Amino acid sequence: MTTSGSPSPEGGRNYLFEGLVGKERSTLWDQMQFWEDAFLDAVSLERDLVAMDQGPREMMERFAI
């Protein structure tokens, strides 16, 4: 008996990491533009979360004691 929320091994699901760590080497590892874009997207998201893209005046007002 399987629960409805958990995937079963027989379900035939494929996950992204399986293609990257599989037996055959993925060509994705060689595409530097992909990795650079992914890194810059992650940095941009973090900067947005902590409001680092604001001007100095807005940041001083936000973090004033």
Phi, psi and omega in degrees: 000132178243149177277154186290337184272344184258137179287144178261152179298333181277354185291342178076026179280143175241135180248153184302317184297334180294326177289332181277327184252013180293182182292324178270138181288127180283145177285348179298330179296334184269353184267090185296327180296323177299313183291323177294317178297319179296318179296313181295325175296319180294318178296317179299318178297316178297319179297321177295321182294326180257010176059040179280347181273005177279164177288167182298322181296316180296321180292321179295321178292321182293319186258015178292144181276000000 
